[in-house]
Amino acid sequence: MAKPFPLFTDRWRGMTYDVAPKHRGAFQDLVVAIWEAKGALRNDMQTIATAARLDERQCRSFWEACAQKFIVEDGMIRHEYVDGMLAHARKIAAKMQQNGAKGGKKTQAKQRAYQAKAKPYDTEGIVPLTEETIPSSVRKISHSPPDASPPSPLEGGGDATETVQQIPTLPDAAREVLAQLRDLNMRGKVSLLEIQQFKKAVQGERSGRVLLIPAYEPPEAVAAVLNQPKLKAIEGGKQ
């Protein structure tokens, strides 16, 4: 794909002021074609006619009138405007390449300087984390082994609050309630705070029903969902 043709209007109007109006379109087409050809076209009438979008008769008339506006040498046609724009583009490209090289050298020099100043971390005094080095306050809240399942409060396995903290996900019945509460939230009937309070109150599930802590008092909208026959909650282990 050819680069965009740079058109500086003051220069363009200055170099075409003496070109006859009937030849200006062909003149512009030929100059642009030379730019797209990266500076030069073959000096033959067929090439000129194709580039200027003229038939053979029109091309002869155009070339007789405008040939002096172009540089013809070594069997090629050039134009000083295109030569100047290409030289300018090459100068900018070389400058950008030079700046990029300088920037790359500076970056590498900085990296080498940082590496020279860098010091290895002092590992003396770092104690490996083992069962003996873990503080007692941390050991008290350590998780049970993966194959050990927490006892259920319904089976006399201890305090219900401690067991709830070990439930990784909500029971199926609670998730069904939660889905309905989120739907009500979308309709503006249940707040996000009420949903969070419900989730914190869930203890577990028994016989497909949600087990809630005794202190939880559900709002009216939440209670309506919980009181459905299918989802009726069990508070404090009692239906």
JSON list of C-alpha atoms in Angstrom, two decimals:
[
{"chain": "A", "resi": 1, "resn": "MET", "atom": "CA", "xyz": [0.00, 0.00, 0.00]},
{"chain": "A", "resi": 2, "resn": "ALA", "atom": "CA", "xyz": [1.40, 3.40, -1.05]},
{"chain": "A", "resi": 3, "resn": "LYS", "atom": "CA", "xyz": [2.07, 6.04, 1.56]},
{"chain": "A", "resi": 4, "resn": "PRO", "atom": "CA", "xyz": [-0.30, 9.04, 1.66]},
{"chain": "A", "resi": 5, "resn": "PHE", "atom": "CA", "xyz": [0.64, 11.71, -0.88]},
{"chain": "A", "resi": 6, "resn": "PRO", "atom": "CA", "xyz": [1.88, 14.85, 0.96]},
{"chain": "A", "resi": 7, "resn": "LEU", "atom": "CA", "xyz": [0.23, 17.92, -0.55]},
{"chain": "A", "resi": 8, "resn": "PHE", "atom": "CA", "xyz": [1.55, 21.32, 0.53]},
{"chain": "A", "resi": 9, "resn": "THR", "atom": "CA", "xyz": [-0.97, 23.61, -1.08]},
{"chain": "A", "resi": 10, "resn": "ASP", "atom": "CA", "xyz": [1.22, 26.71, -1.34]},
{"chain": "A", "resi": 11, "resn": "ARG", "atom": "CA", "xyz": [3.96, 24.84, -3.19]},
{"chain": "A", "resi": 12, "resn": "TRP", "atom": "CA", "xyz": [1.48, 22.94, -5.31]},
{"chain": "A", "resi": 13, "resn": "ARG", "atom": "CA", "xyz": [-0.36, 26.06, -6.44]},
{"chain": "A", "resi": 14, "resn": "GLY", "atom": "CA", "xyz": [2.94, 27.80, -7.11]},
{"chain": "A", "resi": 15, "resn": "MET", "atom": "CA", "xyz": [4.25, 25.10, -9.43]},
{"chain": "A", "resi": 16, "resn": "THR", "atom": "CA", "xyz": [0.97, 24.65, -11.33]},
{"chain": "A", "resi": 17, "resn": "TYR", "atom": "CA", "xyz": [0.01, 28.31, -11.87]},
{"chain": "A", "resi": 18, "resn": "ASP", "atom": "CA", "xyz": [1.14, 28.15, -15.53]},
{"chain": "A", "resi": 19, "resn": "VAL", "atom": "CA", "xyz": [-0.38, 24.71, -16.26]},
{"chain": "A", "resi": 20, "resn": "ALA", "atom": "CA", "xyz": [-3.43, 25.04, -18.48]},
{"chain": "A", "resi": 21, "resn": "PRO", "atom": "CA", "xyz": [-6.70, 24.15, -16.73]},
{"chain": "A", "resi": 22, "resn": "LYS", "atom": "CA", "xyz": [-7.34, 21.32, -19.21]},
{"chain": "A", "resi": 23, "resn": "HIS", "atom": "CA", "xyz": [-4.02, 19.71, -18.26]},
{"chain": "A", "resi": 24, "resn": "ARG", "atom": "CA", "xyz": [-4.08, 20.14, -14.46]},
{"chain": "A", "resi": 25, "resn": "GLY", "atom": "CA", "xyz": [-5.92, 16.90, -13.75]},
{"chain": "A", "resi": 26, "resn": "ALA", "atom": "CA", "xyz": [-3.51, 14.84, -15.85]},
{"chain": "A", "resi": 27, "resn": "PHE", "atom": "CA", "xyz": [-0.56, 16.72, -14.32]},
{"chain": "A", "resi": 28, "resn": "GLN", "atom": "CA", "xyz": [-1.68, 15.82, -10.81]},
{"chain": "A", "resi": 29, "resn": "ASP", "atom": "CA", "xyz": [-2.34, 12.18, -11.75]},
{"chain": "A", "resi": 30, "resn": "LEU", "atom": "CA", "xyz": [1.15, 11.84, -13.23]},
{"chain": "A", "resi": 31, "resn": "VAL", "atom": "CA", "xyz": [2.88, 13.41, -10.20]},
{"chain": "A", "resi": 32, "resn": "VAL", "atom": "CA", "xyz": [0.95, 11.13, -7.82]},
{"chain": "A", "resi": 33, "resn": "ALA", "atom": "CA", "xyz": [1.82, 8.09, -9.95]},
{"chain": "A", "resi": 34, "resn": "ILE", "atom": "CA", "xyz": [5.52, 9.02, -9.73]},
{"chain": "A", "resi": 35, "resn": "TRP", "atom": "CA", "xyz": [5.16, 9.24, -5.92]},
{"chain": "A", "resi": 36, "resn": "GLU", "atom": "CA", "xyz": [3.51, 5.82, -5.77]},
{"chain": "A", "resi": 37, "resn": "ALA", "atom": "CA", "xyz": [6.31, 4.41, -7.94]},
{"chain": "A", "resi": 38, "resn": "LYS", "atom": "CA", "xyz": [8.78, 5.66, -5.30]},
{"chain": "A", "resi": 39, "resn": "GLY", "atom": "CA", "xyz": [10.18, 8.46, -7.39]},
{"chain": "A", "resi": 40, "resn": "ALA", "atom": "CA", "xyz": [10.33, 7.51, -11.08]},
{"chain": "A", "resi": 41, "resn": "LEU", "atom": "CA", "xyz": [8.38, 6.12, -14.05]},
{"chain": "A", "resi": 42, "resn": "ARG", "atom": "CA", "xyz": [9.56, 4.84, -17.42]},
{"chain": "A", "resi": 43, "resn": "ASN", "atom": "CA", "xyz": [9.76, 7.54, -20.09]},
{"chain": "A", "resi": 44, "resn": "ASP", "atom": "CA", "xyz": [7.46, 6.06, -22.72]},
{"chain": "A", "resi": 45, "resn": "MET", "atom": "CA", "xyz": [4.15, 7.37, -24.00]},
{"chain": "A", "resi": 46, "resn": "GLN", "atom": "CA", "xyz": [2.12, 4.32, -22.94]},
{"chain": "A", "resi": 47, "resn": "THR", "atom": "CA", "xyz": [3.35, 4.56, -19.32]},
{"chain": "A", "resi": 48, "resn": "ILE", "atom": "CA", "xyz": [2.70, 8.30, -19.22]},
{"chain": "A", "resi": 49, "resn": "ALA", "atom": "CA", "xyz": [-0.79, 7.88, -20.70]},
{"chain": "A", "resi": 50, "resn": "THR", "atom": "CA", "xyz": [-1.70, 5.17, -18.19]},
{"chain": "A", "resi": 51, "resn": "ALA", "atom": "CA", "xyz": [-0.39, 7.18, -15.21]},
{"chain": "A", "resi": 52, "resn": "ALA", "atom": "CA", "xyz": [-2.12, 10.41, -16.36]},
{"chain": "A", "resi": 53, "resn": "ARG", "atom": "CA", "xyz": [-5.31, 8.51, -17.31]},
{"chain": "A", "resi": 54, "resn": "LEU", "atom": "CA", "xyz": [-5.33, 9.80, -20.89]},
{"chain": "A", "resi": 55, "resn": "ASP", "atom": "CA", "xyz": [-5.71, 8.23, -24.31]},
{"chain": "A", "resi": 56, "resn": "GLU", "atom": "CA", "xyz": [-2.82, 8.42, -26.78]},
{"chain": "A", "resi": 57, "resn": "ARG", "atom": "CA", "xyz": [-3.99, 11.62, -28.52]},
{"chain": "A", "resi": 58, "resn": "GLN", "atom": "CA", "xyz": [-4.71, 13.42, -25.25]},
{"chain": "A", "resi": 59, "resn": "CYS", "atom": "CA", "xyz": [-1.38, 12.25, -23.81]},
{"chain": "A", "resi": 60, "resn": "ARG", "atom": "CA", "xyz": [0.63, 13.68, -26.72]},
{"chain": "A", "resi": 61, "resn": "SER", "atom": "CA", "xyz": [-1.09, 17.04, -26.33]},
{"chain": "A", "resi": 62, "resn": "PHE", "atom": "CA", "xyz": [-0.51, 17.01, -22.57]},
{"chain": "A", "resi": 63, "resn": "TRP", "atom": "CA", "xyz": [3.14, 15.97, -22.81]},
{"chain": "A", "resi": 64, "resn": "GLU", "atom": "CA", "xyz": [3.97, 18.62, -25.40]},
{"chain": "A", "resi": 65, "resn": "ALA", "atom": "CA", "xyz": [2.56, 21.25, -23.02]},
{"chain": "A", "resi": 66, "resn": "CYS", "atom": "CA", "xyz": [3.92, 19.94, -19.70]},
{"chain": "A", "resi": 67, "resn": "ALA", "atom": "CA", "xyz": [7.09, 17.92, -20.37]},
{"chain": "A", "resi": 68, "resn": "GLN", "atom": "CA", "xyz": [9.26, 20.83, -19.21]},
{"chain": "A", "resi": 69, "resn": "LYS", "atom": "CA", "xyz": [7.68, 20.49, -15.72]},
{"chain": "A", "resi": 70, "resn": "PHE", "atom": "CA", "xyz": [9.27, 17.05, -15.24]},
{"chain": "A", "resi": 71, "resn": "ILE", "atom": "CA", "xyz": [12.83, 15.73, -15.00]},
{"chain": "A", "resi": 72, "resn": "VAL", "atom": "CA", "xyz": [13.58, 13.29, -17.83]},
{"chain": "A", "resi": 73, "resn": "GLU", "atom": "CA", "xyz": [16.90, 11.42, -17.64]},
{"chain": "A", "resi": 74, "resn": "ASP", "atom": "CA", "xyz": [18.24, 7.88, -18.02]},
{"chain": "A", "resi": 75, "resn": "GLY", "atom": "CA", "xyz": [14.98, 6.77, -19.62]},
{"chain": "A", "resi": 76, "resn": "MET", "atom": "CA", "xyz": [12.97, 7.73, -16.49]},
{"chain": "A", "resi": 77, "resn": "ILE", "atom": "CA", "xyz": [10.61, 10.54, -15.50]},
{"chain": "A", "resi": 78, "resn": "ARG", "atom": "CA", "xyz": [10.83, 12.27, -12.12]},
{"chain": "A", "resi": 79, "resn": "HIS", "atom": "CA", "xyz": [9.46, 15.44, -10.57]},
{"chain": "A", "resi": 80, "resn": "GLU", "atom": "CA", "xyz": [11.24, 17.81, -8.21]},
{"chain": "A", "resi": 81, "resn": "TYR", "atom": "CA", "xyz": [8.26, 17.99, -5.84]},
{"chain": "A", "resi": 82, "resn": "VAL", "atom": "CA", "xyz": [8.25, 14.20, -5.40]},
{"chain": "A", "resi": 83, "resn": "ASP", "atom": "CA", "xyz": [12.07, 14.15, -5.03]},
{"chain": "A", "resi": 84, "resn": "GLY", "atom": "CA", "xyz": [11.80, 16.70, -2.23]},
{"chain": "A", "resi": 85, "resn": "MET", "atom": "CA", "xyz": [9.02, 14.83, -0.40]},
{"chain": "A", "resi": 86, "resn": "LEU", "atom": "CA", "xyz": [10.89, 11.51, -0.63]},
{"chain": "A", "resi": 87, "resn": "ALA", "atom": "CA", "xyz": [14.10, 13.09, 0.67]},
{"chain": "A", "resi": 88, "resn": "HIS", "atom": "CA", "xyz": [12.15, 14.62, 3.57]},
{"chain": "A", "resi": 89, "resn": "ALA", "atom": "CA", "xyz": [10.55, 11.24, 4.39]},
{"chain": "A", "resi": 90, "resn": "ARG", "atom": "CA", "xyz": [13.95, 9.50, 4.36]},
{"chain": "A", "resi": 91, "resn": "LYS", "atom": "CA", "xyz": [15.39, 12.18, 6.65]},
{"chain": "A", "resi": 92, "resn": "ILE", "atom": "CA", "xyz": [12.57, 11.72, 9.18]},
{"chain": "A", "resi": 93, "resn": "ALA", "atom": "CA", "xyz": [12.90, 7.91, 9.05]},
{"chain": "A", "resi": 94, "resn": "ALA", "atom": "CA", "xyz": [16.66, 8.12, 9.66]},
{"chain": "A", "resi": 95, "resn": "LYS", "atom": "CA", "xyz": [16.13, 10.51, 12.57]},
{"chain": "A", "resi": 96, "resn": "MET", "atom": "CA", "xyz": [13.57, 8.19, 14.17]},
{"chain": "A", "resi": 97, "resn": "GLN", "atom": "CA", "xyz": [15.89, 5.22, 13.74]},
{"chain": "A", "resi": 98, "resn": "GLN", "atom": "CA", "xyz": [18.74, 7.17, 15.30]},
{"chain": "A", "resi": 99, "resn": "ASN", "atom": "CA", "xyz": [16.60, 8.22, 18.26]},
{"chain": "A", "resi": 100, "resn": "GLY", "atom": "CA", "xyz": [15.41, 4.66, 18.72]},
{"chain": "A", "resi": 101, "resn": "ALA", "atom": "CA", "xyz": [18.99, 3.38, 18.79]},
{"chain": "A", "resi": 102, "resn": "LYS", "atom": "CA", "xyz": [19.95, 6.01, 21.36]},
{"chain": "A", "resi": 103, "resn": "GLY", "atom": "CA", "xyz": [16.96, 5.15, 23.50]},
{"chain": "A", "resi": 104, "resn": "GLY", "atom": "CA", "xyz": [17.78, 1.44, 23.35]},
{"chain": "A", "resi": 105, "resn": "LYS", "atom": "CA", "xyz": [21.39, 2.06, 24.38]},
{"chain": "A", "resi": 106, "resn": "LYS", "atom": "CA", "xyz": [20.31, 4.26, 27.28]},
{"chain": "A", "resi": 107, "resn": "THR", "atom": "CA", "xyz": [17.83, 1.65, 28.50]},
{"chain": "A", "resi": 108, "resn": "GLN", "atom": "CA", "xyz": [20.44, -1.12, 28.36]},
{"chain": "A", "resi": 109, "resn": "ALA", "atom": "CA", "xyz": [22.95, 1.09, 30.19]},
{"chain": "A", "resi": 110, "resn": "LYS", "atom": "CA", "xyz": [20.43, 1.79, 32.96]},
{"chain": "A", "resi": 111, "resn": "GLN", "atom": "CA", "xyz": [19.65, -1.92, 33.32]},
{"chain": "A", "resi": 112, "resn": "ARG", "atom": "CA", "xyz": [23.35, -2.75, 33.64]},
{"chain": "A", "resi": 113, "resn": "ALA", "atom": "CA", "xyz": [23.75, -0.02, 36.25]},
{"chain": "A", "resi": 114, "resn": "TYR", "atom": "CA", "xyz": [20.82, -1.35, 38.27]},
{"chain": "A", "resi": 115, "resn": "GLN", "atom": "CA", "xyz": [22.19, -4.89, 38.11]},
{"chain": "A", "resi": 116, "resn": "ALA", "atom": "CA", "xyz": [25.61, -3.71, 39.27]},
{"chain": "A", "resi": 117, "resn": "LYS", "atom": "CA", "xyz": [24.08, -1.98, 42.30]},
{"chain": "A", "resi": 118, "resn": "ALA", "atom": "CA", "xyz": [21.72, -4.82, 43.16]},
{"chain": "A", "resi": 119, "resn": "LYS", "atom": "CA", "xyz": [22.51, -6.92, 46.24]},
{"chain": "A", "resi": 120, "resn": "PRO", "atom": "CA", "xyz": [21.33, -10.44, 46.95]},
{"chain": "A", "resi": 121, "resn": "TYR", "atom": "CA", "xyz": [18.69, -10.75, 49.66]},
{"chain": "A", "resi": 122, "resn": "ASP", "atom": "CA", "xyz": [20.06, -11.62, 53.08]},
{"chain": "A", "resi": 123, "resn": "THR", "atom": "CA", "xyz": [18.45, -14.91, 54.04]},
{"chain": "A", "resi": 124, "resn": "GLU", "atom": "CA", "xyz": [20.02, -15.14, 57.46]},
{"chain": "A", "resi": 125, "resn": "GLY", "atom": "CA", "xyz": [17.47, -15.34, 60.26]},
{"chain": "A", "resi": 126, "resn": "ILE", "atom": "CA", "xyz": [14.63, -16.51, 58.01]},
{"chain": "A", "resi": 127, "resn": "VAL", "atom": "CA", "xyz": [12.97, -19.43, 59.76]},
{"chain": "A", "resi": 128, "resn": "PRO", "atom": "CA", "xyz": [11.23, -22.06, 57.62]},
{"chain": "A", "resi": 129, "resn": "LEU", "atom": "CA", "xyz": [7.50, -22.32, 58.27]},
{"chain": "A", "resi": 130, "resn": "THR", "atom": "CA", "xyz": [6.97, -25.68, 60.00]},
{"chain": "A", "resi": 131, "resn": "GLU", "atom": "CA", "xyz": [4.52, -27.00, 62.56]},
{"chain": "A", "resi": 132, "resn": "GLU", "atom": "CA", "xyz": [7.00, -26.13, 65.30]},
{"chain": "A", "resi": 133, "resn": "THR", "atom": "CA", "xyz": [7.54, -22.53, 64.12]},
{"chain": "A", "resi": 134, "resn": "ILE", "atom": "CA", "xyz": [3.88, -21.65, 63.54]},
{"chain": "A", "resi": 135, "resn": "PRO", "atom": "CA", "xyz": [2.63, -19.49, 66.44]},
{"chain": "A", "resi": 136, "resn": "SER", "atom": "CA", "xyz": [0.13, -21.18, 68.71]},
{"chain": "A", "resi": 137, "resn": "SER", "atom": "CA", "xyz": [-2.48, -18.53, 67.91]},
{"chain": "A", "resi": 138, "resn": "VAL", "atom": "CA", "xyz": [-2.27, -19.55, 64.24]},
{"chain": "A", "resi": 139, "resn": "ARG", "atom": "CA", "xyz": [-2.29, -23.28, 64.93]},
{"chain": "A", "resi": 140, "resn": "LYS", "atom": "CA", "xyz": [-5.61, -22.91, 66.74]},
{"chain": "A", "resi": 141, "resn": "ILE", "atom": "CA", "xyz": [-7.37, -21.90, 63.53]},
{"chain": "A", "resi": 142, "resn": "SER", "atom": "CA", "xyz": [-5.65, -24.36, 61.24]},
{"chain": "A", "resi": 143, "resn": "HIS", "atom": "CA", "xyz": [-7.96, -26.25, 58.90]},
{"chain": "A", "resi": 144, "resn": "SER", "atom": "CA", "xyz": [-8.76, -29.90, 59.37]},
{"chain": "A", "resi": 145, "resn": "PRO", "atom": "CA", "xyz": [-7.06, -32.43, 57.10]},
{"chain": "A", "resi": 146, "resn": "PRO", "atom": "CA", "xyz": [-8.75, -32.76, 53.66]},
{"chain": "A", "resi": 147, "resn": "ASP", "atom": "CA", "xyz": [-10.13, -36.21, 54.46]},
{"chain": "A", "resi": 148, "resn": "ALA", "atom": "CA", "xyz": [-11.66, -35.13, 57.77]},
{"chain": "A", "resi": 149, "resn": "SER", "atom": "CA", "xyz": [-15.27, -33.97, 57.52]},
{"chain": "A", "resi": 150, "resn": "PRO", "atom": "CA", "xyz": [-16.62, -31.62, 60.24]},
{"chain": "A", "resi": 151, "resn": "PRO", "atom": "CA", "xyz": [-19.26, -33.14, 62.55]},
{"chain": "A", "resi": 152, "resn": "SER", "atom": "CA", "xyz": [-22.81, -31.98, 61.95]},
{"chain": "A", "resi": 153, "resn": "PRO", "atom": "CA", "xyz": [-24.54, -30.02, 64.74]},
{"chain": "A", "resi": 154, "resn": "LEU", "atom": "CA", "xyz": [-27.63, -32.09, 64.08]},
{"chain": "A", "resi": 155, "resn": "GLU", "atom": "CA", "xyz": [-25.67, -35.21, 65.00]},
{"chain": "A", "resi": 156, "resn": "GLY", "atom": "CA", "xyz": [-24.35, -33.73, 68.25]},
{"chain": "A", "resi": 157, "resn": "GLY", "atom": "CA", "xyz": [-21.06, -32.73, 66.70]},
{"chain": "A", "resi": 158, "resn": "GLY", "atom": "CA", "xyz": [-20.56, -29.47, 68.57]},
{"chain": "A", "resi": 159, "resn": "ASP", "atom": "CA", "xyz": [-21.55, -25.85, 68.31]},
{"chain": "A", "resi": 160, "resn": "ALA", "atom": "CA", "xyz": [-23.58, -24.91, 65.23]},
{"chain": "A", "resi": 161, "resn": "THR", "atom": "CA", "xyz": [-21.83, -21.58, 64.65]},
{"chain": "A", "resi": 162, "resn": "GLU", "atom": "CA", "xyz": [-18.39, -23.23, 64.36]},
{"chain": "A", "resi": 163, "resn": "THR", "atom": "CA", "xyz": [-19.76, -25.76, 61.87]},
{"chain": "A", "resi": 164, "resn": "VAL", "atom": "CA", "xyz": [-21.34, -23.08, 59.66]},
{"chain": "A", "resi": 165, "resn": "GLN", "atom": "CA", "xyz": [-17.92, -21.46, 59.16]},
{"chain": "A", "resi": 166, "resn": "GLN", "atom": "CA", "xyz": [-16.64, -24.69, 57.63]},
{"chain": "A", "resi": 167, "resn": "ILE", "atom": "CA", "xyz": [-19.47, -25.05, 55.06]},
{"chain": "A", "resi": 168, "resn": "PRO", "atom": "CA", "xyz": [-17.74, -24.20, 51.74]},
{"chain": "A", "resi": 169, "resn": "THR", "atom": "CA", "xyz": [-20.97, -23.54, 49.81]},
{"chain": "A", "resi": 170, "resn": "LEU", "atom": "CA", "xyz": [-24.64, -22.99, 50.57]},
{"chain": "A", "resi": 171, "resn": "PRO", "atom": "CA", "xyz": [-26.89, -26.07, 50.62]},
{"chain": "A", "resi": 172, "resn": "ASP", "atom": "CA", "xyz": [-29.07, -26.70, 47.57]},
{"chain": "A", "resi": 173, "resn": "ALA", "atom": "CA", "xyz": [-32.25, -25.52, 49.31]},
{"chain": "A", "resi": 174, "resn": "ALA", "atom": "CA", "xyz": [-30.55, -22.30, 50.44]},
{"chain": "A", "resi": 175, "resn": "ARG", "atom": "CA", "xyz": [-29.28, -21.65, 46.93]},
{"chain": "A", "resi": 176, "resn": "GLU", "atom": "CA", "xyz": [-32.82, -22.02, 45.60]},
{"chain": "A", "resi": 177, "resn": "VAL", "atom": "CA", "xyz": [-34.03, -19.47, 48.17]},
{"chain": "A", "resi": 178, "resn": "LEU", "atom": "CA", "xyz": [-31.13, -17.19, 47.27]},
{"chain": "A", "resi": 179, "resn": "ALA", "atom": "CA", "xyz": [-32.03, -17.33, 43.57]},
{"chain": "A", "resi": 180, "resn": "GLN", "atom": "CA", "xyz": [-35.58, -16.19, 44.36]},
{"chain": "A", "resi": 181, "resn": "LEU", "atom": "CA", "xyz": [-34.32, -13.41, 46.64]},
{"chain": "A", "resi": 182, "resn": "ARG", "atom": "CA", "xyz": [-32.03, -12.11, 43.89]},
{"chain": "A", "resi": 183, "resn": "ASP", "atom": "CA", "xyz": [-34.99, -12.05, 41.54]},
{"chain": "A", "resi": 184, "resn": "LEU", "atom": "CA", "xyz": [-36.95, -10.05, 44.11]},
{"chain": "A", "resi": 185, "resn": "ASN", "atom": "CA", "xyz": [-33.97, -7.72, 44.48]},
{"chain": "A", "resi": 186, "resn": "MET", "atom": "CA", "xyz": [-34.09, -7.00, 40.74]},
{"chain": "A", "resi": 187, "resn": "ARG", "atom": "CA", "xyz": [-37.72, -5.99, 41.22]},
{"chain": "A", "resi": 188, "resn": "GLY", "atom": "CA", "xyz": [-36.90, -3.79, 44.21]},
{"chain": "A", "resi": 189, "resn": "LYS", "atom": "CA", "xyz": [-38.68, -5.94, 46.81]},
{"chain": "A", "resi": 190, "resn": "VAL", "atom": "CA", "xyz": [-35.61, -7.25, 48.69]},
{"chain": "A", "resi": 191, "resn": "SER", "atom": "CA", "xyz": [-32.43, -5.32, 49.49]},
{"chain": "A", "resi": 192, "resn": "LEU", "atom": "CA", "xyz": [-28.89, -6.61, 49.10]},
{"chain": "A", "resi": 193, "resn": "LEU", "atom": "CA", "xyz": [-28.44, -6.24, 52.86]},
{"chain": "A", "resi": 194, "resn": "GLU", "atom": "CA", "xyz": [-31.39, -8.56, 53.50]},
{"chain": "A", "resi": 195, "resn": "ILE", "atom": "CA", "xyz": [-29.89, -11.11, 51.12]},
{"chain": "A", "resi": 196, "resn": "GLN", "atom": "CA", "xyz": [-26.54, -10.96, 52.94]},
{"chain": "A", "resi": 197, "resn": "GLN", "atom": "CA", "xyz": [-28.28, -11.38, 56.31]},
{"chain": "A", "resi": 198, "resn": "PHE", "atom": "CA", "xyz": [-30.06, -14.46, 55.01]},
{"chain": "A", "resi": 199, "resn": "LYS", "atom": "CA", "xyz": [-26.81, -16.00, 53.77]},
{"chain": "A", "resi": 200, "resn": "LYS", "atom": "CA", "xyz": [-25.15, -15.42, 57.16]},
{"chain": "A", "resi": 201, "resn": "ALA", "atom": "CA", "xyz": [-28.11, -17.03, 58.95]},
{"chain": "A", "resi": 202, "resn": "VAL", "atom": "CA", "xyz": [-27.92, -20.30, 57.02]},
{"chain": "A", "resi": 203, "resn": "GLN", "atom": "CA", "xyz": [-26.68, -23.20, 59.18]},
{"chain": "A", "resi": 204, "resn": "GLY", "atom": "CA", "xyz": [-27.24, -26.07, 56.87]},
{"chain": "A", "resi": 205, "resn": "GLU", "atom": "CA", "xyz": [-29.96, -28.25, 55.35]},
{"chain": "A", "resi": 206, "resn": "ARG", "atom": "CA", "xyz": [-32.11, -31.14, 56.51]},
{"chain": "A", "resi": 207, "resn": "SER", "atom": "CA", "xyz": [-34.64, -33.07, 54.48]},
{"chain": "A", "resi": 208, "resn": "GLY", "atom": "CA", "xyz": [-34.48, -30.49, 51.71]},
{"chain": "A", "resi": 209, "resn": "ARG", "atom": "CA", "xyz": [-35.24, -27.59, 54.07]},
{"chain": "A", "resi": 210, "resn": "VAL", "atom": "CA", "xyz": [-33.03, -24.67, 55.08]},
{"chain": "A", "resi": 211, "resn": "LEU", "atom": "CA", "xyz": [-31.65, -24.68, 58.63]},
{"chain": "A", "resi": 212, "resn": "LEU", "atom": "CA", "xyz": [-31.36, -21.14, 60.08]},
{"chain": "A", "resi": 213, "resn": "ILE", "atom": "CA", "xyz": [-29.90, -19.81, 63.32]},
{"chain": "A", "resi": 214, "resn": "PRO", "atom": "CA", "xyz": [-32.59, -19.18, 65.99]},
{"chain": "A", "resi": 215, "resn": "ALA", "atom": "CA", "xyz": [-31.78, -15.45, 66.31]},
{"chain": "A", "resi": 216, "resn": "TYR", "atom": "CA", "xyz": [-32.53, -14.73, 62.65]},
{"chain": "A", "resi": 217, "resn": "GLU", "atom": "CA", "xyz": [-35.82, -12.94, 62.01]},
{"chain": "A", "resi": 218, "resn": "PRO", "atom": "CA", "xyz": [-36.43, -12.80, 58.25]},
{"chain": "A", "resi": 219, "resn": "PRO", "atom": "CA", "xyz": [-38.08, -9.69, 56.76]},
{"chain": "A", "resi": 220, "resn": "GLU", "atom": "CA", "xyz": [-41.56, -10.12, 55.32]},
{"chain": "A", "resi": 221, "resn": "ALA", "atom": "CA", "xyz": [-40.44, -10.65, 51.72]},
{"chain": "A", "resi": 222, "resn": "VAL", "atom": "CA", "xyz": [-37.77, -13.17, 52.75]},
{"chain": "A", "resi": 223, "resn": "ALA", "atom": "CA", "xyz": [-40.19, -14.95, 55.06]},
{"chain": "A", "resi": 224, "resn": "ALA", "atom": "CA", "xyz": [-42.66, -15.30, 52.19]},
{"chain": "A", "resi": 225, "resn": "VAL", "atom": "CA", "xyz": [-40.05, -17.22, 50.20]},
{"chain": "A", "resi": 226, "resn": "LEU", "atom": "CA", "xyz": [-39.00, -19.35, 53.17]},
{"chain": "A", "resi": 227, "resn": "ASN", "atom": "CA", "xyz": [-42.59, -20.26, 54.06]},
{"chain": "A", "resi": 228, "resn": "GLN", "atom": "CA", "xyz": [-43.23, -21.98, 50.76]},
{"chain": "A", "resi": 229, "resn": "PRO", "atom": "CA", "xyz": [-44.10, -25.64, 51.47]},
{"chain": "A", "resi": 230, "resn": "LYS", "atom": "CA", "xyz": [-41.16, -26.84, 49.45]},
{"chain": "A", "resi": 231, "resn": "LEU", "atom": "CA", "xyz": [-38.64, -24.51, 51.08]},
{"chain": "A", "resi": 232, "resn": "LYS", "atom": "CA", "xyz": [-40.05, -24.03, 54.59]},
{"chain": "A", "resi": 233, "resn": "ALA", "atom": "CA", "xyz": [-37.14, -23.18, 56.88]},
{"chain": "A", "resi": 234, "resn": "ILE", "atom": "CA", "xyz": [-36.19, -24.94, 60.08]},
{"chain": "A", "resi": 235, "resn": "GLU", "atom": "CA", "xyz": [-35.22, -22.48, 62.78]},
{"chain": "A", "resi": 236, "resn": "GLY", "atom": "CA", "xyz": [-32.85, -23.74, 65.46]},
{"chain": "A", "resi": 237, "resn": "GLY", "atom": "CA", "xyz": [-33.34, -27.32, 64.27]},
{"chain": "A", "resi": 238, "resn": "LYS", "atom": "CA", "xyz": [-37.12, -27.17, 64.80]},
{"chain": "A", "resi": 239, "resn": "GLN", "atom": "CA", "xyz": [-39.67, -27.06, 62.02]}
]
